[in-house]
mmCIF file of C-alpha atoms in Angstrom:
data_model
loop_
_atom_site.group_PDB
_atom_site.id
_atom_site.type_symbol
_atom_site.label_atom_id
_atom_site.label_comp_id
_atom_site.label_asym_id
_atom_site.label_seq_id
_atom_site.Cartn_x
_atom_site.Cartn_y
_atom_site.Cartn_z
ATOM 1 C CA UNK Z 1 0.064 -0.210 -0.399
ATOM 2 C CA UNK Z 2 1.078 3.407 -0.442
ATOM 3 C CA UNK Z 3 2.357 5.246 2.671
ATOM 4 C CA UNK Z 4 1.614 8.837 3.132
ATOM 5 C CA UNK Z 5 3.982 10.626 6.127
ATOM 6 C CA UNK Z 6 2.688 13.529 7.424
ATOM 7 C CA UNK Z 7 4.002 15.582 10.250
ATOM 8 C CA UNK Z 8 1.838 14.716 13.503
ATOM 9 C CA UNK Z 9 1.281 18.299 14.865
ATOM 10 C CA UNK Z 10 1.863 22.100 14.341
ATOM 11 C CA UNK Z 11 1.738 25.143 15.884
ATOM 12 C CA UNK Z 12 1.228 28.519 14.372
ATOM 13 C CA UNK Z 13 -0.069 31.844 15.508
ATOM 14 C CA UNK Z 14 -3.218 33.976 13.951
ATOM 15 C CA UNK Z 15 -2.296 35.816 10.463
ATOM 16 C CA UNK Z 16 1.046 32.980 9.539
ATOM 17 C CA UNK Z 17 1.175 31.257 6.990
ATOM 18 C CA UNK Z 18 1.612 27.723 7.503
ATOM 19 C CA UNK Z 19 2.626 24.183 5.488
ATOM 20 C CA UNK Z 20 1.454 20.847 5.947
ATOM 21 C CA UNK Z 21 3.697 18.966 4.121
ATOM 22 C CA UNK Z 22 2.854 14.811 3.124
ATOM 23 C CA UNK Z 23 5.128 12.487 1.366
ATOM 24 C CA UNK Z 24 4.070 8.887 -0.584
ATOM 25 C CA UNK Z 25 6.356 6.345 -0.861
ATOM 26 C CA UNK Z 26 5.620 5.997 -4.347
ATOM 27 C CA UNK Z 27 4.470 8.228 -6.822
ATOM 28 C CA UNK Z 28 0.964 9.256 -7.011
ATOM 29 C CA UNK Z 29 1.095 11.714 -10.032
ATOM 30 C CA UNK Z 30 -1.644 14.471 -9.380
ATOM 31 C CA UNK Z 31 -4.097 12.577 -7.432
ATOM 32 C CA UNK Z 32 -3.555 13.737 -3.834
ATOM 33 C CA UNK Z 33 -6.415 15.275 -1.890
ATOM 34 C CA UNK Z 34 -6.406 17.362 0.786
ATOM 35 C CA UNK Z 35 -9.283 17.266 4.165
ATOM 36 C CA UNK Z 36 -10.358 19.478 7.674
ATOM 37 C CA UNK Z 37 -11.670 17.893 10.332
ATOM 38 C CA UNK Z 38 -12.407 19.590 13.082
ATOM 39 C CA UNK Z 39 -13.286 17.708 16.864
ATOM 40 C CA UNK Z 40 -16.633 15.393 16.507
ATOM 41 C CA UNK Z 41 -17.149 16.347 12.963
ATOM 42 C CA UNK Z 42 -16.679 14.176 9.630
ATOM 43 C CA UNK Z 43 -13.565 14.804 7.481
ATOM 44 C CA UNK Z 44 -14.260 17.936 4.859
ATOM 45 C CA UNK Z 45 -13.015 18.334 1.495
ATOM 46 C CA UNK Z 46 -10.250 20.697 1.487
ATOM 47 C CA UNK Z 47 -8.208 20.584 -2.585
ATOM 48 C CA UNK Z 48 -8.635 17.949 -5.034
ATOM 49 C CA UNK Z 49 -6.096 17.091 -7.402
ATOM 50 C CA UNK Z 50 -3.420 18.592 -5.677
ATOM 51 C CA UNK Z 51 -4.239 21.657 -6.423
ATOM 52 C CA UNK Z 52 -7.800 23.080 -6.951
ATOM 53 C CA UNK Z 53 -9.646 24.254 -4.199
ATOM 54 C CA UNK Z 54 -12.884 22.530 -3.245
ATOM 55 C CA UNK Z 55 -16.790 24.253 -3.467
ATOM 56 C CA UNK Z 56 -17.144 26.902 -0.810
ATOM 57 C CA UNK Z 57 -13.459 26.129 0.586
ATOM 58 C CA UNK Z 58 -11.603 29.831 1.772
ATOM 59 C CA UNK Z 59 -9.102 31.110 -0.732
ATOM 60 C CA UNK Z 60 -6.843 30.911 2.129
ATOM 61 C CA UNK Z 61 -5.949 27.206 1.326
ATOM 62 C CA UNK Z 62 -4.063 26.380 -1.417
ATOM 63 C CA UNK Z 63 -2.348 22.751 -2.504
ATOM 64 C CA UNK Z 64 0.493 22.279 -4.352
ATOM 65 C CA UNK Z 65 3.039 19.057 -5.588
ATOM 66 C CA UNK Z 66 3.314 16.242 -7.905
ATOM 67 C CA UNK Z 67 4.557 13.011 -7.540
ATOM 68 C CA UNK Z 68 5.686 12.182 -4.182
ATOM 69 C CA UNK Z 69 5.701 15.351 -2.383
ATOM 70 C CA UNK Z 70 2.680 17.104 -1.703
ATOM 71 C CA UNK Z 71 1.701 20.828 0.243
ATOM 72 C CA UNK Z 72 -1.296 22.259 1.889
ATOM 73 C CA UNK Z 73 -0.501 25.714 2.784
ATOM 74 C CA UNK Z 74 -2.985 28.130 5.357
ATOM 75 C CA UNK Z 75 -2.231 31.708 4.828
ATOM 76 C CA UNK Z 76 -3.317 33.761 6.387
ATOM 77 C CA UNK Z 77 -4.023 31.091 9.499
ATOM 78 C CA UNK Z 78 -7.239 31.589 11.328
ATOM 79 C CA UNK Z 79 -8.508 30.644 14.946
ATOM 80 C CA UNK Z 80 -11.015 28.290 13.142
ATOM 81 C CA UNK Z 81 -8.495 26.769 11.241
ATOM 82 C CA UNK Z 82 -7.447 24.417 13.894
ATOM 83 C CA UNK Z 83 -8.327 21.454 13.021
ATOM 84 C CA UNK Z 84 -6.550 17.725 11.668
ATOM 85 C CA UNK Z 85 -5.297 17.987 8.518
ATOM 86 C CA UNK Z 86 -5.367 14.425 6.110
ATOM 87 C CA UNK Z 87 -3.991 13.881 2.783
ATOM 88 C CA UNK Z 88 -5.142 10.913 1.062
ATOM 89 C CA UNK Z 89 -3.979 9.244 -2.426
ATOM 90 C CA UNK Z 90 -6.699 8.365 -5.246
ATOM 91 C CA UNK Z 91 -3.831 7.161 -7.614
ATOM 92 C CA UNK Z 92 -2.431 3.417 -6.791
ATOM 93 C CA UNK Z 93 -4.992 0.997 -5.393
ATOM 94 C CA UNK Z 94 -5.874 1.258 -2.116
ATOM 95 C CA UNK Z 95 -6.375 4.162 -2.027
ATOM 96 C CA UNK Z 96 -4.982 5.499 1.563
ATOM 97 C CA UNK Z 97 -5.087 8.162 3.862
ATOM 98 C CA UNK Z 98 -2.339 9.493 5.710
ATOM 99 C CA UNK Z 99 -2.515 9.985 9.852
ATOM 100 C CA UNK Z 100 -2.931 13.366 9.743
ATOM 101 C CA UNK Z 101 -1.432 16.526 11.258
ATOM 102 C CA UNK Z 102 -2.796 18.386 13.647
ATOM 103 C CA UNK Z 103 -2.981 21.886 13.598
ATOM 104 C CA UNK Z 104 -3.043 24.285 17.016
ATOM 105 C CA UNK Z 105 -3.504 27.927 16.704
ATOM 106 C CA UNK Z 106 -1.553 29.407 19.674
ATOM 107 C CA UNK W 1 -27.281 20.712 -1.891
ATOM 108 C CA UNK W 2 -25.212 17.383 -1.154
ATOM 109 C CA UNK W 3 -26.291 15.470 1.764
ATOM 110 C CA UNK W 4 -25.648 11.947 3.013
ATOM 111 C CA UNK W 5 -26.200 10.160 5.958
ATOM 112 C CA UNK W 6 -25.664 7.250 7.533
ATOM 113 C CA UNK W 7 -27.868 4.064 9.237
ATOM 114 C CA UNK W 8 -26.750 1.049 11.274
ATOM 115 C CA UNK W 9 -27.134 -0.772 14.493
ATOM 116 C CA UNK W 10 -25.075 0.745 16.810
ATOM 117 C CA UNK W 11 -23.597 -2.028 18.786
ATOM 118 C CA UNK W 12 -23.352 -5.541 17.492
ATOM 119 C CA UNK W 13 -21.322 -8.560 18.642
ATOM 120 C CA UNK W 14 -18.429 -10.494 17.348
ATOM 121 C CA UNK W 15 -18.564 -12.605 14.132
ATOM 122 C CA UNK W 16 -22.003 -11.195 13.219
ATOM 123 C CA UNK W 17 -22.939 -9.061 9.669
ATOM 124 C CA UNK W 18 -22.839 -5.493 9.715
ATOM 125 C CA UNK W 19 -25.113 -3.500 7.337
ATOM 126 C CA UNK W 20 -25.012 0.353 6.859
ATOM 127 C CA UNK W 21 -27.302 1.979 4.715
ATOM 128 C CA UNK W 22 -26.234 5.216 3.354
ATOM 129 C CA UNK W 23 -28.835 7.893 2.500
ATOM 130 C CA UNK W 24 -28.828 10.824 0.128
ATOM 131 C CA UNK W 25 -29.386 13.228 -1.695
ATOM 132 C CA UNK W 26 -28.557 15.984 -3.974
ATOM 133 C CA UNK W 27 -27.035 13.907 -6.775
ATOM 134 C CA UNK W 28 -28.026 10.335 -8.315
ATOM 135 C CA UNK W 29 -25.832 7.161 -8.295
ATOM 136 C CA UNK W 30 -27.339 7.199 -11.824
ATOM 137 C CA UNK W 31 -25.417 9.993 -13.300
ATOM 138 C CA UNK W 32 -22.381 9.372 -14.642
ATOM 139 C CA UNK W 33 -18.991 9.430 -12.574
ATOM 140 C CA UNK W 34 -20.931 9.306 -9.462
ATOM 141 C CA UNK W 35 -19.779 6.834 -6.944
ATOM 142 C CA UNK W 36 -20.794 6.295 -3.093
ATOM 143 C CA UNK W 37 -17.466 5.301 -1.337
ATOM 144 C CA UNK W 38 -17.146 4.001 2.396
ATOM 145 C CA UNK W 39 -14.354 5.146 4.619
ATOM 146 C CA UNK W 40 -14.091 4.066 8.206
ATOM 147 C CA UNK W 41 -12.195 5.300 11.376
ATOM 148 C CA UNK W 42 -11.098 3.765 14.100
ATOM 149 C CA UNK W 43 -8.310 3.950 16.785
ATOM 150 C CA UNK W 44 -6.111 1.819 15.336
ATOM 151 C CA UNK W 45 -5.674 2.419 11.882
ATOM 152 C CA UNK W 46 -7.034 6.043 11.618
ATOM 153 C CA UNK W 47 -9.398 7.028 8.494
ATOM 154 C CA UNK W 48 -9.259 3.501 5.984
ATOM 155 C CA UNK W 49 -10.730 3.391 2.463
ATOM 156 C CA UNK W 50 -13.111 0.365 2.526
ATOM 157 C CA UNK W 51 -15.404 0.242 -1.169
ATOM 158 C CA UNK W 52 -16.609 2.392 -3.586
ATOM 159 C CA UNK W 53 -19.840 1.709 -5.511
ATOM 160 C CA UNK W 54 -20.114 3.293 -9.115
ATOM 161 C CA UNK W 55 -22.622 4.585 -11.363
ATOM 162 C CA UNK W 56 -22.039 2.308 -13.637
ATOM 163 C CA UNK W 57 -22.350 -0.915 -11.166
ATOM 164 C CA UNK W 58 -18.971 -1.349 -10.871
ATOM 165 C CA UNK W 59 -17.490 -1.692 -7.296
ATOM 166 C CA UNK W 60 -13.861 -1.465 -5.743
ATOM 167 C CA UNK W 61 -13.159 -2.781 -2.643
ATOM 168 C CA UNK W 62 -10.116 -2.361 -0.316
ATOM 169 C CA UNK W 63 -8.141 -5.818 -0.805
ATOM 170 C CA UNK W 64 -7.215 -6.011 2.678
ATOM 171 C CA UNK W 65 -11.237 -6.688 3.481
ATOM 172 C CA UNK W 66 -12.435 -7.465 -0.133
ATOM 173 C CA UNK W 67 -13.589 -10.824 0.930
ATOM 174 C CA UNK W 68 -15.727 -9.643 3.718
ATOM 175 C CA UNK W 69 -16.978 -6.819 1.905
ATOM 176 C CA UNK W 70 -20.153 -6.302 -0.501
ATOM 177 C CA UNK W 71 -21.774 -3.287 -1.686
ATOM 178 C CA UNK W 72 -24.750 -2.370 -3.547
ATOM 179 C CA UNK W 73 -27.069 0.695 -4.327
ATOM 180 C CA UNK W 74 -30.642 1.497 -4.871
ATOM 181 C CA UNK W 75 -30.670 4.248 -7.499
ATOM 182 C CA UNK W 76 -34.543 4.972 -7.598
ATOM 183 C CA UNK W 77 -34.272 5.437 -3.243
ATOM 184 C CA UNK W 78 -31.091 7.430 -3.369
ATOM 185 C CA UNK W 79 -29.624 4.776 -0.813
ATOM 186 C CA UNK W 80 -26.472 2.890 -1.014
ATOM 187 C CA UNK W 81 -25.462 0.034 1.205
ATOM 188 C CA UNK W 82 -22.288 -1.467 2.609
ATOM 189 C CA UNK W 83 -22.461 -5.110 4.701
ATOM 190 C CA UNK W 84 -19.290 -6.253 6.317
ATOM 191 C CA UNK W 85 -19.459 -10.111 7.493
ATOM 192 C CA UNK W 86 -17.703 -11.621 10.802
ATOM 193 C CA UNK W 87 -16.903 -8.557 12.313
ATOM 194 C CA UNK W 88 -14.498 -8.155 15.739
ATOM 195 C CA UNK W 89 -13.832 -5.518 17.938
ATOM 196 C CA UNK W 90 -11.159 -3.757 15.000
ATOM 197 C CA UNK W 91 -14.304 -2.970 13.641
ATOM 198 C CA UNK W 92 -15.147 -0.897 16.018
ATOM 199 C CA UNK W 93 -15.016 2.757 14.372
ATOM 200 C CA UNK W 94 -17.111 5.558 13.143
ATOM 201 C CA UNK W 95 -18.263 4.708 8.920
ATOM 202 C CA UNK W 96 -18.992 7.078 6.888
ATOM 203 C CA UNK W 97 -20.104 7.433 3.532
ATOM 204 C CA UNK W 98 -19.225 9.713 0.578
ATOM 205 C CA UNK W 99 -20.083 11.234 -2.842
ATOM 206 C CA UNK W 100 -16.940 10.529 -4.888
ATOM 207 C CA UNK W 101 -16.169 11.057 -8.231
ATOM 208 C CA UNK W 102 -12.394 10.105 -9.763
ATOM 209 C CA UNK W 103 -11.407 13.317 -9.707
ATOM 210 C CA UNK W 104 -12.429 15.144 -6.930
ATOM 211 C CA UNK W 105 -11.905 12.382 -3.787
ATOM 212 C CA UNK W 106 -14.477 12.083 -1.102
ATOM 213 C CA UNK W 107 -15.838 15.184 -2.095
ATOM 214 C CA UNK W 108 -19.065 15.328 0.436
ATOM 215 C CA UNK W 109 -19.184 13.148 3.535
ATOM 216 C CA UNK W 110 -21.940 12.143 5.703
ATOM 217 C CA UNK W 111 -21.466 12.446 9.699
ATOM 218 C CA UNK W 112 -20.857 9.062 9.873
ATOM 219 C CA UNK W 113 -22.044 6.087 12.572
ATOM 220 C CA UNK W 114 -20.609 4.395 15.301
ATOM 221 C CA UNK W 115 -20.175 0.898 15.259
ATOM 222 C CA UNK W 116 -19.205 -0.972 18.676
ATOM 223 C CA UNK W 117 -18.320 -4.451 18.229
ATOM 224 C CA UNK W 118 -18.340 -6.349 21.781
ATOM 225 C CA UNK W 119 -19.534 -9.178 22.917
#
């Protein structure tokens, strides 16, 4: 299976820029998607196919990357962005998720 | 607007069969390129992809659970179904159904239904 590696946690202050990384154990072309999950809620799609903003998602969120290295960027960060962020690939079988990066807003 | 909602038994015993229903609105599984994907979130494995059923009745399963999974749909009534046979405690978790397409990943998620396997 394709393993997606994310750093476990980050802490930033409001107004700053934060980059959350996801590294795949093998190439996934551009088929990397990003989700936000707040406590007690279901995940929500933020970015699809590496760099496409999902409907209704603020332009503060952006994605980049291809192949094995991908980044989700939030700029500027707001207090409401406190959540866990997951990457997910849909290029290799089976589809897999990263273990998530917990973002704390100081 | 798209909405999905999962329903299930809540609690079941080891070796039983888990049956889940996804009731949705705002899209049709009769429309090209639409699919309903099933994902679960457990304390042991985090988010885990289970299966997808597509508009043309094509089905795809996670090979690690393939032999235990069944997916089906009722297009007329806007429902999709997941069955997992012979459950054990490792199947305890929250189960989500999603609207999926090839391009967008899992675009919309239901609120999830908690399933507990316990004797």
